[in-house]
Coordinates of N, CA, C and O in Angstrom, one line a residue:
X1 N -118.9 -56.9 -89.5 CA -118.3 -55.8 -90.3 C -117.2 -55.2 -89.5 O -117.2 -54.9 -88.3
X2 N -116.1 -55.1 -90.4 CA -115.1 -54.6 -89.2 C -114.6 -53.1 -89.2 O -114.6 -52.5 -90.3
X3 N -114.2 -52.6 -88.2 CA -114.2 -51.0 -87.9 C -112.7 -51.3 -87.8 O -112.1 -52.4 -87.4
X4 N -112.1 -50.3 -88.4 CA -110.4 -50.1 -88.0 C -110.4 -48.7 -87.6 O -111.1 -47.8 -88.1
X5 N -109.5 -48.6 -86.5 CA -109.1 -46.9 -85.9 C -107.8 -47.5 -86.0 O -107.4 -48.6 -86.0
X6 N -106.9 -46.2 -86.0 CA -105.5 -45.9 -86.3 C -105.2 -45.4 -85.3 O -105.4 -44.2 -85.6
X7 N -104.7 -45.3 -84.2 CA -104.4 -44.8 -83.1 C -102.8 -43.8 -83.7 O -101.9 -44.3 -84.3
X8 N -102.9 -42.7 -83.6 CA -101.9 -42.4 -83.9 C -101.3 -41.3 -82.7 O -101.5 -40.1 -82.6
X9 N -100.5 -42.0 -82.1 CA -100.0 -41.0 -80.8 C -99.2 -39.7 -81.6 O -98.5 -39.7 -82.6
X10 N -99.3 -38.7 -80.8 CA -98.7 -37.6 -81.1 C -96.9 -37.4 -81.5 O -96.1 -37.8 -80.7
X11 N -96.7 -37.0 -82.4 CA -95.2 -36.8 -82.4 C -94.4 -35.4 -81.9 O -95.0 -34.3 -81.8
X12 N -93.3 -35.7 -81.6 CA -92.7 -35.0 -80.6 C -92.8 -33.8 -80.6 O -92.6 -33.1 -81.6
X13 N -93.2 -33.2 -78.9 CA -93.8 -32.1 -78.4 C -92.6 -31.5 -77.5 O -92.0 -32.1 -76.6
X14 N -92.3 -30.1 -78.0 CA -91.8 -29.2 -76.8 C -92.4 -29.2 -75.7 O -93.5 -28.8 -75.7
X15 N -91.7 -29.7 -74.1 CA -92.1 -29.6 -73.3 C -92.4 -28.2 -72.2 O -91.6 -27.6 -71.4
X16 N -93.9 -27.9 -72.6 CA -93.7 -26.6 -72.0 C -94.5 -25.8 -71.1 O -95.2 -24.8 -71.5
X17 N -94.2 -26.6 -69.0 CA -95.2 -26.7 -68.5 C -96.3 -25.2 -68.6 O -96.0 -24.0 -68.9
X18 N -97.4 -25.9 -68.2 CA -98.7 -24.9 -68.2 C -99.5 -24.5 -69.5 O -100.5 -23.7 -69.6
X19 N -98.7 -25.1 -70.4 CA -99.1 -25.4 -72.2 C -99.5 -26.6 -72.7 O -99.1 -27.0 -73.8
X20 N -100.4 -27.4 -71.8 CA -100.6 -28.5 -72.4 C -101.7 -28.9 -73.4 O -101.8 -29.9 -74.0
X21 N -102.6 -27.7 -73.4 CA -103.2 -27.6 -74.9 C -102.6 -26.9 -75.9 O -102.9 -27.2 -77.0
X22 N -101.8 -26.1 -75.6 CA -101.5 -25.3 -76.7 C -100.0 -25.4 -77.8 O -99.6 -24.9 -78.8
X23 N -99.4 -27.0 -76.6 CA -97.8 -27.0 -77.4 C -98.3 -28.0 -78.7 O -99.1 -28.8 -78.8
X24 N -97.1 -27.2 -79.6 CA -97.3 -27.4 -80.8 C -96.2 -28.8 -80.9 O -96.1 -29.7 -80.0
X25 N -95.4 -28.9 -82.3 CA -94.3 -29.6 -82.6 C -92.8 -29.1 -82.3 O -92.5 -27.9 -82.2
X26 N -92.1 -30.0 -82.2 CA -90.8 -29.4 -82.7 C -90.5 -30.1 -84.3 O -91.3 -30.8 -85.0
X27 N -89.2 -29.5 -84.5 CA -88.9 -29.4 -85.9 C -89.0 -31.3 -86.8 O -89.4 -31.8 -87.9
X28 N -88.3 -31.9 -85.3 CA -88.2 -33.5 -85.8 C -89.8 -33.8 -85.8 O -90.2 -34.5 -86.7
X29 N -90.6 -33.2 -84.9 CA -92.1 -33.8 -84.4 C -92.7 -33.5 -86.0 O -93.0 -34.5 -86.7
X30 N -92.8 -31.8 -86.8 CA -93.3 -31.9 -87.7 C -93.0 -32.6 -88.9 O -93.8 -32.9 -89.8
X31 N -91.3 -33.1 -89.0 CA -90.8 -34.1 -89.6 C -91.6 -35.8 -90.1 O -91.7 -36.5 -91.1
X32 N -92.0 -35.7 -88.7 CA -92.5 -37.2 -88.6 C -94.2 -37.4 -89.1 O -94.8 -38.3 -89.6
X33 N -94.7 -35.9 -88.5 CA -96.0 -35.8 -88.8 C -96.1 -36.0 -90.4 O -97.0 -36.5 -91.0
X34 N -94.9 -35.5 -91.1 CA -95.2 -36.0 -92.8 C -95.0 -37.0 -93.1 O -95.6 -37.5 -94.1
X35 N -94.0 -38.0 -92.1 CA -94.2 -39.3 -92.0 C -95.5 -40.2 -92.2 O -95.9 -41.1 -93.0
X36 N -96.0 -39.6 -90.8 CA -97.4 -40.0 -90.5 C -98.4 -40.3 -91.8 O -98.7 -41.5 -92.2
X37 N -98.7 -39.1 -92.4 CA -99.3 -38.9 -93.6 C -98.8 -39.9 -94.5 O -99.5 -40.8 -94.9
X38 N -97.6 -39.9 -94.8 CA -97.0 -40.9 -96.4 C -97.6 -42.2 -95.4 O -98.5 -42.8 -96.0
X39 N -97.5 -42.7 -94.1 CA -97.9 -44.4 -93.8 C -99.4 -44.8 -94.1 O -100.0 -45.8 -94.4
X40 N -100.0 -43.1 -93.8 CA -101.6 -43.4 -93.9 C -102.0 -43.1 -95.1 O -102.2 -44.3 -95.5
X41 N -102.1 -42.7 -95.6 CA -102.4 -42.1 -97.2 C -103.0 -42.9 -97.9 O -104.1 -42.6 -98.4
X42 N -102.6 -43.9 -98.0 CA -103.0 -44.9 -98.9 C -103.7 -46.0 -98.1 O -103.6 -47.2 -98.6
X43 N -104.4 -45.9 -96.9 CA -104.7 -46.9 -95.8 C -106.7 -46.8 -96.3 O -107.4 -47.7 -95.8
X44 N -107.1 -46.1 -97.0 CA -108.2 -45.6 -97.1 C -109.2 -45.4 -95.9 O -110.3 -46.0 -95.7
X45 N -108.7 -44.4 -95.4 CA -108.9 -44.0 -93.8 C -110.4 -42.8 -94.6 O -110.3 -42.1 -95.6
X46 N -111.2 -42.9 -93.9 CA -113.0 -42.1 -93.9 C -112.8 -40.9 -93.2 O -113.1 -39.8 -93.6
X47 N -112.3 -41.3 -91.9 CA -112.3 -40.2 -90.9 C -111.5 -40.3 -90.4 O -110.9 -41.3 -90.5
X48 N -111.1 -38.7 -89.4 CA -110.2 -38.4 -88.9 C -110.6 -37.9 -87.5 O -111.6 -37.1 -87.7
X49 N -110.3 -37.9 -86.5 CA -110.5 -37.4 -84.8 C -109.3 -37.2 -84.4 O -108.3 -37.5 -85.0
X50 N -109.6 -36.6 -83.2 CA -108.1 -36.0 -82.8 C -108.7 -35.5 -81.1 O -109.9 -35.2 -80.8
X51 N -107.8 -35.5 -80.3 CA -108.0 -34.7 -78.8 C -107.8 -33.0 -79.5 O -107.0 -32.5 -80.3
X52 N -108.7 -32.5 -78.6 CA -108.3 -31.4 -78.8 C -106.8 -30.7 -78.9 O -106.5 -29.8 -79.8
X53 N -106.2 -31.0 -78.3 CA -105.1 -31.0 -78.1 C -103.9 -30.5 -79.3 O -103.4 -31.3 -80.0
X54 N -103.5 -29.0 -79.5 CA -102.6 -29.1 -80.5 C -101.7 -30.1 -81.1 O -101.6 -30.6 -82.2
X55 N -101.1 -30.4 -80.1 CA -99.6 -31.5 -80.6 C -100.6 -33.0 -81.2 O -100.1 -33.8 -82.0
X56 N -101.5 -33.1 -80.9 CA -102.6 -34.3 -81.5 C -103.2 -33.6 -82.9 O -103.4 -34.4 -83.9
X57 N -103.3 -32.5 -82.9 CA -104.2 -32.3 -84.2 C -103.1 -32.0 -85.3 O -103.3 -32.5 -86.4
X58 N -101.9 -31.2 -85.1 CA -101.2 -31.3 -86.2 C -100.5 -32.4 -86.1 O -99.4 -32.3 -86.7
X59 N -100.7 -33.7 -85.5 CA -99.8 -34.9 -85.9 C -101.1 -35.5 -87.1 O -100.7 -36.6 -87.6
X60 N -102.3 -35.2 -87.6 CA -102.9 -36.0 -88.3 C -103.3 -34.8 -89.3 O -103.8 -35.1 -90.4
X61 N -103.2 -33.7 -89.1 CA -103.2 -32.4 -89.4 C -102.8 -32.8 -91.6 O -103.5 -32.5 -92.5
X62 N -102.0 -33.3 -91.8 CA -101.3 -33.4 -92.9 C -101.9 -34.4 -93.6 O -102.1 -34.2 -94.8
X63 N -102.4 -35.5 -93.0 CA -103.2 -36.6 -93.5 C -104.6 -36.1 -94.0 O -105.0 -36.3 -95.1
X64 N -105.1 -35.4 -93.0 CA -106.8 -34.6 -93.0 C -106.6 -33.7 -94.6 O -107.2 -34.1 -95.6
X65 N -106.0 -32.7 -94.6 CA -105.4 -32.5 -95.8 C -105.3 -33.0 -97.0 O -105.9 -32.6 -98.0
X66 N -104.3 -34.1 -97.2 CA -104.2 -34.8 -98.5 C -105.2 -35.5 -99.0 O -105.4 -35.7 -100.2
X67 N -106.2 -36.2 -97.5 CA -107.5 -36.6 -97.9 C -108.7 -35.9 -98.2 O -109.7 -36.4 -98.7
X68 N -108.6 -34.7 -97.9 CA -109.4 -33.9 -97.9 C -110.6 -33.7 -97.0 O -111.7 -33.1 -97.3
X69 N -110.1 -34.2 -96.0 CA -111.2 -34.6 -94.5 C -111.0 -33.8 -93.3 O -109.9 -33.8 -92.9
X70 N -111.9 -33.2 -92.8 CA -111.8 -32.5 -91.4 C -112.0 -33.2 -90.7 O -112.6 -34.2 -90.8
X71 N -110.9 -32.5 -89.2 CA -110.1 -33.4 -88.2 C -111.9 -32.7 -87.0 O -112.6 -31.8 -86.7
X72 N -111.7 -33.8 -86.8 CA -113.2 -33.9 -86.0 C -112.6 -34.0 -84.0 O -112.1 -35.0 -83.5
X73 N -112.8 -32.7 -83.3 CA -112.3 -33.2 -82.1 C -113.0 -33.9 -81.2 O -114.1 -33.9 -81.8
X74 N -113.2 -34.4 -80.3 CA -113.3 -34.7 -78.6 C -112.8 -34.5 -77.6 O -112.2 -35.5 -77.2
X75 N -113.0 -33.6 -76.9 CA -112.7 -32.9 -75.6 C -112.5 -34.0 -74.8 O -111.8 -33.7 -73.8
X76 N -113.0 -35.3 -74.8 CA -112.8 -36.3 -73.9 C -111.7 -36.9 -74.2 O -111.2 -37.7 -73.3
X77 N -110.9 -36.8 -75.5 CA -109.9 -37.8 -75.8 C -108.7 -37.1 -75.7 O -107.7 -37.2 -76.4
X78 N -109.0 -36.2 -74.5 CA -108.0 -35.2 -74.4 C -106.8 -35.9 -73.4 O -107.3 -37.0 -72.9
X79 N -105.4 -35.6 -73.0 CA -104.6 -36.4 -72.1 C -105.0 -36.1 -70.7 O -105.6 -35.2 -70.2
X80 N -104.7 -37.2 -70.3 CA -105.3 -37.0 -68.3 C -105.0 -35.8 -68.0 O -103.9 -35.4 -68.2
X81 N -105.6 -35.3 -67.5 CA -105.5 -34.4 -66.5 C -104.4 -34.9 -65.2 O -104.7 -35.9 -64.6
X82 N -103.1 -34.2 -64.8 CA -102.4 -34.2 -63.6 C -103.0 -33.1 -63.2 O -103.7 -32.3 -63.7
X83 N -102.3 -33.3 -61.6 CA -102.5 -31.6 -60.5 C -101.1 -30.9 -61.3 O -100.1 -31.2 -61.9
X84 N -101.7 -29.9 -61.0 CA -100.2 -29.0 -61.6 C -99.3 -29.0 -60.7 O -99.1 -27.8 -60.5
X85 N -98.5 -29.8 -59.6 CA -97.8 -29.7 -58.9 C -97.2 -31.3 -59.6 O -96.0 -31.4 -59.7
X86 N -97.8 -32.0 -59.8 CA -97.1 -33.4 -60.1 C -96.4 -33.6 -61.2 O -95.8 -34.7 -61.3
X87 N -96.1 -32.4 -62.6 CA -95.3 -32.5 -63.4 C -93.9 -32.3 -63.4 O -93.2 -32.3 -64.4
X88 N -93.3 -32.1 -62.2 CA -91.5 -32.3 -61.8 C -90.8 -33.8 -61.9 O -89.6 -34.1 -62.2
X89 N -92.2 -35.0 -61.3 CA -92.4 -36.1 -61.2 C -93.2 -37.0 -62.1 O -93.2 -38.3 -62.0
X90 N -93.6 -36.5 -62.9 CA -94.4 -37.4 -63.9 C -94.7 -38.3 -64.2 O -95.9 -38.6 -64.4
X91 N -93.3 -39.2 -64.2 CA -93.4 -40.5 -64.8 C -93.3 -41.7 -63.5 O -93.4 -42.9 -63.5
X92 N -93.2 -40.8 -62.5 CA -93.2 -41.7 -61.3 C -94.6 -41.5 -60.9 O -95.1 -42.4 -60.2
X93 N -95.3 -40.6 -61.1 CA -96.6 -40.4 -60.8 C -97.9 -41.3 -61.7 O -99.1 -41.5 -61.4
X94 N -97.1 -41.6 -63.0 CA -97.9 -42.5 -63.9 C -97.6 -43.8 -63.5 O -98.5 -44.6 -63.5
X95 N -96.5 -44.2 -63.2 CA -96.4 -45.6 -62.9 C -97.2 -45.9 -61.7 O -98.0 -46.8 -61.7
X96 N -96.8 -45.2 -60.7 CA -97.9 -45.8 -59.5 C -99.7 -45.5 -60.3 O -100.6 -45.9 -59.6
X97 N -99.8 -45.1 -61.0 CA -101.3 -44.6 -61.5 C -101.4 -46.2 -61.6 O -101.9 -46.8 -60.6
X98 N -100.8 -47.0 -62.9 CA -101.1 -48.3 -63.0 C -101.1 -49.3 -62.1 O -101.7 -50.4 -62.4
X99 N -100.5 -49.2 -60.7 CA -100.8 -49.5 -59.5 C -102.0 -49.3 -59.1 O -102.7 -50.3 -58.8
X100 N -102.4 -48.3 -59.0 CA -103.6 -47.7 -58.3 C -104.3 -46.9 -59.3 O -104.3 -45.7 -59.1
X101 N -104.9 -47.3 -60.1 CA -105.7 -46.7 -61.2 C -106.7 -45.7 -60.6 O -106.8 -44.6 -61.2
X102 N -107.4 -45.9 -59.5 CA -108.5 -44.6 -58.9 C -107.7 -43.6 -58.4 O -108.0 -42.4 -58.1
X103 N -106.6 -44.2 -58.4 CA -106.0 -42.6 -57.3 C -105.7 -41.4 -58.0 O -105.0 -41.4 -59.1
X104 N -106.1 -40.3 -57.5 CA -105.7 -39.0 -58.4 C -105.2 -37.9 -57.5 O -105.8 -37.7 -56.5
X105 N -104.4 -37.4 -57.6 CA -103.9 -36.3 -56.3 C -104.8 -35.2 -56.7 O -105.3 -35.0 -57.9
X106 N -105.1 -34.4 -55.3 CA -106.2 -33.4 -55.4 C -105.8 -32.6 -56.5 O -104.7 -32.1 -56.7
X107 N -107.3 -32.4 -57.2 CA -107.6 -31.9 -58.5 C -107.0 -32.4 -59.7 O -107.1 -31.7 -60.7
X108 N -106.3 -33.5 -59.8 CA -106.3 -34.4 -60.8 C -107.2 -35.3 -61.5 O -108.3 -35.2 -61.2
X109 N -107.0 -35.9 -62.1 CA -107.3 -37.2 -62.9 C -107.2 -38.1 -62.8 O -106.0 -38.4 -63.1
X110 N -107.9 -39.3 -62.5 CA -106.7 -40.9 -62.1 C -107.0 -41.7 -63.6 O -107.6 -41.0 -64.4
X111 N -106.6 -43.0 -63.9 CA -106.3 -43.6 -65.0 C -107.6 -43.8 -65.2 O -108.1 -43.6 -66.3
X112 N -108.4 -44.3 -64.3 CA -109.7 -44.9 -64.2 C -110.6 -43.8 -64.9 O -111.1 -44.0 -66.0
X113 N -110.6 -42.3 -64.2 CA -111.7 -41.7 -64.6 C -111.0 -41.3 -66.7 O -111.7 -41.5 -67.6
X114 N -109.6 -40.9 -66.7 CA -109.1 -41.2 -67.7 C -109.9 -41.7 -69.1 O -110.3 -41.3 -70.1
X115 N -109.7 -43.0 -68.2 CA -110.0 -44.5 -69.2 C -111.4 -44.7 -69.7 O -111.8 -45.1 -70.7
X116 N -112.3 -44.1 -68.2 CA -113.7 -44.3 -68.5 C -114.4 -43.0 -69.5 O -115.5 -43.1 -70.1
X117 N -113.7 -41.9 -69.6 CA -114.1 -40.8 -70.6 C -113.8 -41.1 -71.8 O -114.5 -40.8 -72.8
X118 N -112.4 -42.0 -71.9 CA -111.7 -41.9 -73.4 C -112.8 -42.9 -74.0 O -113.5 -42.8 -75.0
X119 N -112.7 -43.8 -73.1 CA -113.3 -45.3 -73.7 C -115.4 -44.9 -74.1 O -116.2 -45.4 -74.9
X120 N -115.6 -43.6 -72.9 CA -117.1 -44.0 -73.7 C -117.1 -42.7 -75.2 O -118.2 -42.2 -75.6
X121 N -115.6 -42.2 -75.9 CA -116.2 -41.8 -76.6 C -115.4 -42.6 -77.9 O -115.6 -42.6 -79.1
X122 N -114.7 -43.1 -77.5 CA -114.0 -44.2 -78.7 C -115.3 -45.5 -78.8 O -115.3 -45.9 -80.0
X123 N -116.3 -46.4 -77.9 CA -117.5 -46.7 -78.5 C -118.3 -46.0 -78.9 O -119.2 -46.8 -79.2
X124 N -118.8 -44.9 -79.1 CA -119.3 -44.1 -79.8 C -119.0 -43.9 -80.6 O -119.9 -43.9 -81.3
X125 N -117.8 -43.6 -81.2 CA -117.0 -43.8 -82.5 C -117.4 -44.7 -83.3 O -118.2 -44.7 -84.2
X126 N -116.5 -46.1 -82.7 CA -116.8 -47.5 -83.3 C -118.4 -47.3 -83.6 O -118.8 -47.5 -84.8
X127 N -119.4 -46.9 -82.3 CA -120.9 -47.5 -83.2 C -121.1 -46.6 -84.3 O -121.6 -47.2 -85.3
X128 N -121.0 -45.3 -84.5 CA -121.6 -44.3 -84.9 C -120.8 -44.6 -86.7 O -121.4 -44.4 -87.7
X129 N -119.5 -45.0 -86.6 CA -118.6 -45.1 -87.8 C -118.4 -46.7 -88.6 O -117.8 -47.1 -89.6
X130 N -119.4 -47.6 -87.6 CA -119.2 -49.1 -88.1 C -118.5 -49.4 -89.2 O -118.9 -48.5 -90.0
X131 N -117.6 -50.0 -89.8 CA -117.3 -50.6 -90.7 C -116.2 -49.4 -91.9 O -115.8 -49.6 -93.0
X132 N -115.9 -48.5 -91.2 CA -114.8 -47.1 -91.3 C -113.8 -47.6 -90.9 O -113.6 -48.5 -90.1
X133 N -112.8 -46.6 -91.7 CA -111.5 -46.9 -91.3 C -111.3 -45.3 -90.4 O -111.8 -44.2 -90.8
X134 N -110.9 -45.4 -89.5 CA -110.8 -44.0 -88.3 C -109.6 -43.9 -88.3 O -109.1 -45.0 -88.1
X135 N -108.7 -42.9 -88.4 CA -107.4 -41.9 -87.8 C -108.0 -41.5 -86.4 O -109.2 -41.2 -86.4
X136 N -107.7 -41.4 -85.7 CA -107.8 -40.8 -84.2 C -106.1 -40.2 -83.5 O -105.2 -40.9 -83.1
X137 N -106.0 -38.5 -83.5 CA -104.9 -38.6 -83.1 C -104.6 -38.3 -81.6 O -105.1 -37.4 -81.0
X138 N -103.9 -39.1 -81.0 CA -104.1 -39.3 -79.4 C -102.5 -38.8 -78.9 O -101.5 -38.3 -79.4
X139 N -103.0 -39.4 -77.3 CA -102.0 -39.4 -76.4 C -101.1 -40.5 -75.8 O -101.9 -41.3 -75.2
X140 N -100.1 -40.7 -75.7 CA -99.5 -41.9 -75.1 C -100.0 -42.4 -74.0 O -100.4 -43.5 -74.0
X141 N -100.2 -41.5 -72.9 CA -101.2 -42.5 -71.9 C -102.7 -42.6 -72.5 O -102.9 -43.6 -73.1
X142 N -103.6 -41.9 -72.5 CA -104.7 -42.1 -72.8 C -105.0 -43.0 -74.0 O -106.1 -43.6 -74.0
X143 N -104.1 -43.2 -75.1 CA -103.9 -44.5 -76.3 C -103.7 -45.9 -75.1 O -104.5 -46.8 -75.2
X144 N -102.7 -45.9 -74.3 CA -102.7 -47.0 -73.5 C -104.0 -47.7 -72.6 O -104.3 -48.9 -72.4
X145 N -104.7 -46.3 -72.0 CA -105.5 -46.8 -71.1 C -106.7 -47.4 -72.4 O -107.0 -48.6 -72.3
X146 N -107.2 -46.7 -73.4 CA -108.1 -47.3 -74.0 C -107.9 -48.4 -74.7 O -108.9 -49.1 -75.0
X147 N -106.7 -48.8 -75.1 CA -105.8 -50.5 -75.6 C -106.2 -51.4 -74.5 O -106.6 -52.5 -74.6
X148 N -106.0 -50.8 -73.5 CA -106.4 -51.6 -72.2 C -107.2 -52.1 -72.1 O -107.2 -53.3 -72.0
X149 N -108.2 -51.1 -72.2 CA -109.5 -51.0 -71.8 C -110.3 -52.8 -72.4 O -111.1 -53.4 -71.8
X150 N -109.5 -53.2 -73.8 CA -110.1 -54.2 -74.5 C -109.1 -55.6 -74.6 O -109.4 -56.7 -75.0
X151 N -107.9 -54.9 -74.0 CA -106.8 -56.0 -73.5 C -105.5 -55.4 -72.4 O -104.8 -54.4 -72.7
X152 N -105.3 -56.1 -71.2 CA -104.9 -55.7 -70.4 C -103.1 -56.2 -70.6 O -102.2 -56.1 -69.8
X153 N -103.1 -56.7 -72.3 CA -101.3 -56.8 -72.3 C -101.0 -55.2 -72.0 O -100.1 -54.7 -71.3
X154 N -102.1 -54.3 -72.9 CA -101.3 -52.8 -73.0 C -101.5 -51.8 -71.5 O -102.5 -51.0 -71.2
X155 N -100.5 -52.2 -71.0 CA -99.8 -51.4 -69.6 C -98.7 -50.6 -69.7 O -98.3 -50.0 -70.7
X156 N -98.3 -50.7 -68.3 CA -97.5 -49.3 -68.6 C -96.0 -50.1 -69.2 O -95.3 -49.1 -69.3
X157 N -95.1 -51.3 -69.8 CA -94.7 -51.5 -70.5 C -94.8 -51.0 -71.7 O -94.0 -50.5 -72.4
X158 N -95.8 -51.3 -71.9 CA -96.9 -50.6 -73.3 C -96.4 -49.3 -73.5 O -95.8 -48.9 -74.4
X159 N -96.8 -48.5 -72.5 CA -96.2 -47.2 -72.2 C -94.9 -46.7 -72.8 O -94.5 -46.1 -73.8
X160 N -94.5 -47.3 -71.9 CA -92.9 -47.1 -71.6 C -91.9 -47.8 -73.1 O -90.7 -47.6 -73.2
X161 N -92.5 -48.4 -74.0 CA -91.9 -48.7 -75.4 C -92.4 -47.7 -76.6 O -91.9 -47.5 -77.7
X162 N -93.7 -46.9 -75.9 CA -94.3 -46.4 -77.0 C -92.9 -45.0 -77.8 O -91.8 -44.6 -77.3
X163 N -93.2 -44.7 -78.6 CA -92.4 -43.3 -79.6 C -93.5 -42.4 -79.3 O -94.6 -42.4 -78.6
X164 N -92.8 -41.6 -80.3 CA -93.4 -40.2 -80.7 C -93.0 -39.4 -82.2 O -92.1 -38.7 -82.2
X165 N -93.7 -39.7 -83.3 CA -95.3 -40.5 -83.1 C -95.0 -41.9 -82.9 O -93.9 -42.4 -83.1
X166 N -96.2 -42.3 -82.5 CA -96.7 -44.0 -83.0 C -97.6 -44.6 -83.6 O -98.6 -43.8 -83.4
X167 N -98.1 -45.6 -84.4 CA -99.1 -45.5 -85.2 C -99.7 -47.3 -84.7 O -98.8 -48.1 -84.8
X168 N -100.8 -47.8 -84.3 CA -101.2 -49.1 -84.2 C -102.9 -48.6 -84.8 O -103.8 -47.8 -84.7
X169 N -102.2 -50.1 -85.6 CA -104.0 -50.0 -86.0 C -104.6 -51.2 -85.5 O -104.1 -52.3 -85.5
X170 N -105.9 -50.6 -85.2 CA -107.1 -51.8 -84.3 C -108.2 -52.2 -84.9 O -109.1 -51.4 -85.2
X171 N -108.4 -53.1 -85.0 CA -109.0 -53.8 -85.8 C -110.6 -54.6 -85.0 O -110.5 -55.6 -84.4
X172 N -111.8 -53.9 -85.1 CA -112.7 -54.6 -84.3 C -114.0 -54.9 -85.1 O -114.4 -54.5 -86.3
X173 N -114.7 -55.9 -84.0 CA -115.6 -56.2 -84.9 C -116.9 -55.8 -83.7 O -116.8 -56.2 -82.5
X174 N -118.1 -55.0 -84.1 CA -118.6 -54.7 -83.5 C -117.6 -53.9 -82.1 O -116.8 -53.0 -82.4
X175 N -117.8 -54.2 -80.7 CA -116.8 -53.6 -80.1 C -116.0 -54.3 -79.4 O -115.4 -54.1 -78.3
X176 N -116.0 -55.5 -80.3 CA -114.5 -56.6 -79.9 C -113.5 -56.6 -80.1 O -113.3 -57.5 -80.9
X177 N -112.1 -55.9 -79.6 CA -111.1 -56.1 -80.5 C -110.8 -57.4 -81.1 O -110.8 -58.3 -80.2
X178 N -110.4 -57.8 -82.5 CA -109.7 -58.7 -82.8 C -108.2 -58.3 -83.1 O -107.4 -59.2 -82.7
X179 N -107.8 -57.5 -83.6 CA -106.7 -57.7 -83.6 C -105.3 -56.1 -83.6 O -105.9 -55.1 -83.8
X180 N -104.5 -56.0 -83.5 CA -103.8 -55.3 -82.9 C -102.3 -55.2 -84.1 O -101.9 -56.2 -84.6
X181 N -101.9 -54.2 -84.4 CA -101.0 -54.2 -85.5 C -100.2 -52.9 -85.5 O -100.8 -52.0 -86.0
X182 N -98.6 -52.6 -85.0 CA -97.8 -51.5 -85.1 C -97.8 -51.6 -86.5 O -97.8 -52.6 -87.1
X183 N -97.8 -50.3 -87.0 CA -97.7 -49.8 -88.2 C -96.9 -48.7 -88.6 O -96.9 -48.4 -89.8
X184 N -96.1 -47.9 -87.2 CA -95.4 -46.9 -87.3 C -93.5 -47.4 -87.8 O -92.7 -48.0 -87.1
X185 N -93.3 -47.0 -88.5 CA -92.0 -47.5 -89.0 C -90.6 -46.2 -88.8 O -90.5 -45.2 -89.5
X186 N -89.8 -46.6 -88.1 CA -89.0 -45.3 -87.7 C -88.0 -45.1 -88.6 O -87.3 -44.2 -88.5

């Protein structure tokens, strides 16, 4: 029986440090989120999840809606945790992460512990929703580490091509991926 989740990474977020739950969209981000909705709409998606995360819940926010489905969160599928001193640096700080996946600068997050939170609530998902079509609306790293998690092409390449939004749908069987499919069209 096969489970499909829709990974749908967040669309574009004002960057606005010490707001990382609470930033919303900008004007193109809410633009795209109606995008979002017209690609999914007709996908016959069951459920919807989302990270807590503002900029994650109104990117699926409009779909939940037209379907008439509440957006269901998880506190785990929230974005890594950095120290608040490493966001000047960011992206140099993520790349060595995929280097060194355990490493976390004090009071951070490393990819590992990341990967191991997202990943045990996305099988929980998969078992609890078997044979469902899932919306999940996520984060660009934390969508990577758990792509990972079941194929190691998606790295920080992976990363580093992703948009905002993005949409890949995953296709598994029990908790095998078989197969992998961009579906976000710019």
């Amino acid at each position: 029986m096969k489970t499909i989740i829709y990974m749908v990474r967040h669309a574009e977020s004002p960057y606005d440090e010490g707001n990382e739950r609470t930033r919303g969209l900008t004007a193109k981000g809410k633009a795209d989120a109606e995008k979002v909705t017209k690609l999914l709409i007709g996908e016959g998606i069951d459920i919807i999840i989302s990270s807590p995360y503002s900029r994650a819940v109104l990117s699926v926010e409009g779909l939940a809606q037209h379907l008439n489905l509440e957006i269901n969160t998880y506190e785990d599928l929230r974005e890594r945790y950095f120290a608040a001193d490493v966001y000047k640096d960011l992206m140099s700080n993520i790349r060595n992460n995929f280097n060194k996946p355990e490493y976390a600068l004090p009071g951070g997050e490393s990819n590992a512990d990341c990967q191991n939170r997202s990943i045990a609530v996305l099988k929980t998902i998969i078992k609890e929703h078997k044979g469902k079509k899932i919306a999940i609306g996520t984060h660009g790293l934390v969508m990577t580490l758990m792509m990972n998690h079941f194929d190691s092409n998606y790295g920080l390449d992976f990363l580093d091509q992703l948009k905002k939004p993005d949409i890949y749908k995953m296709q598994f069987e029990d908790l095998e991926l078989k197969e992998v499919k961009r579906i976000w069209k710019e």
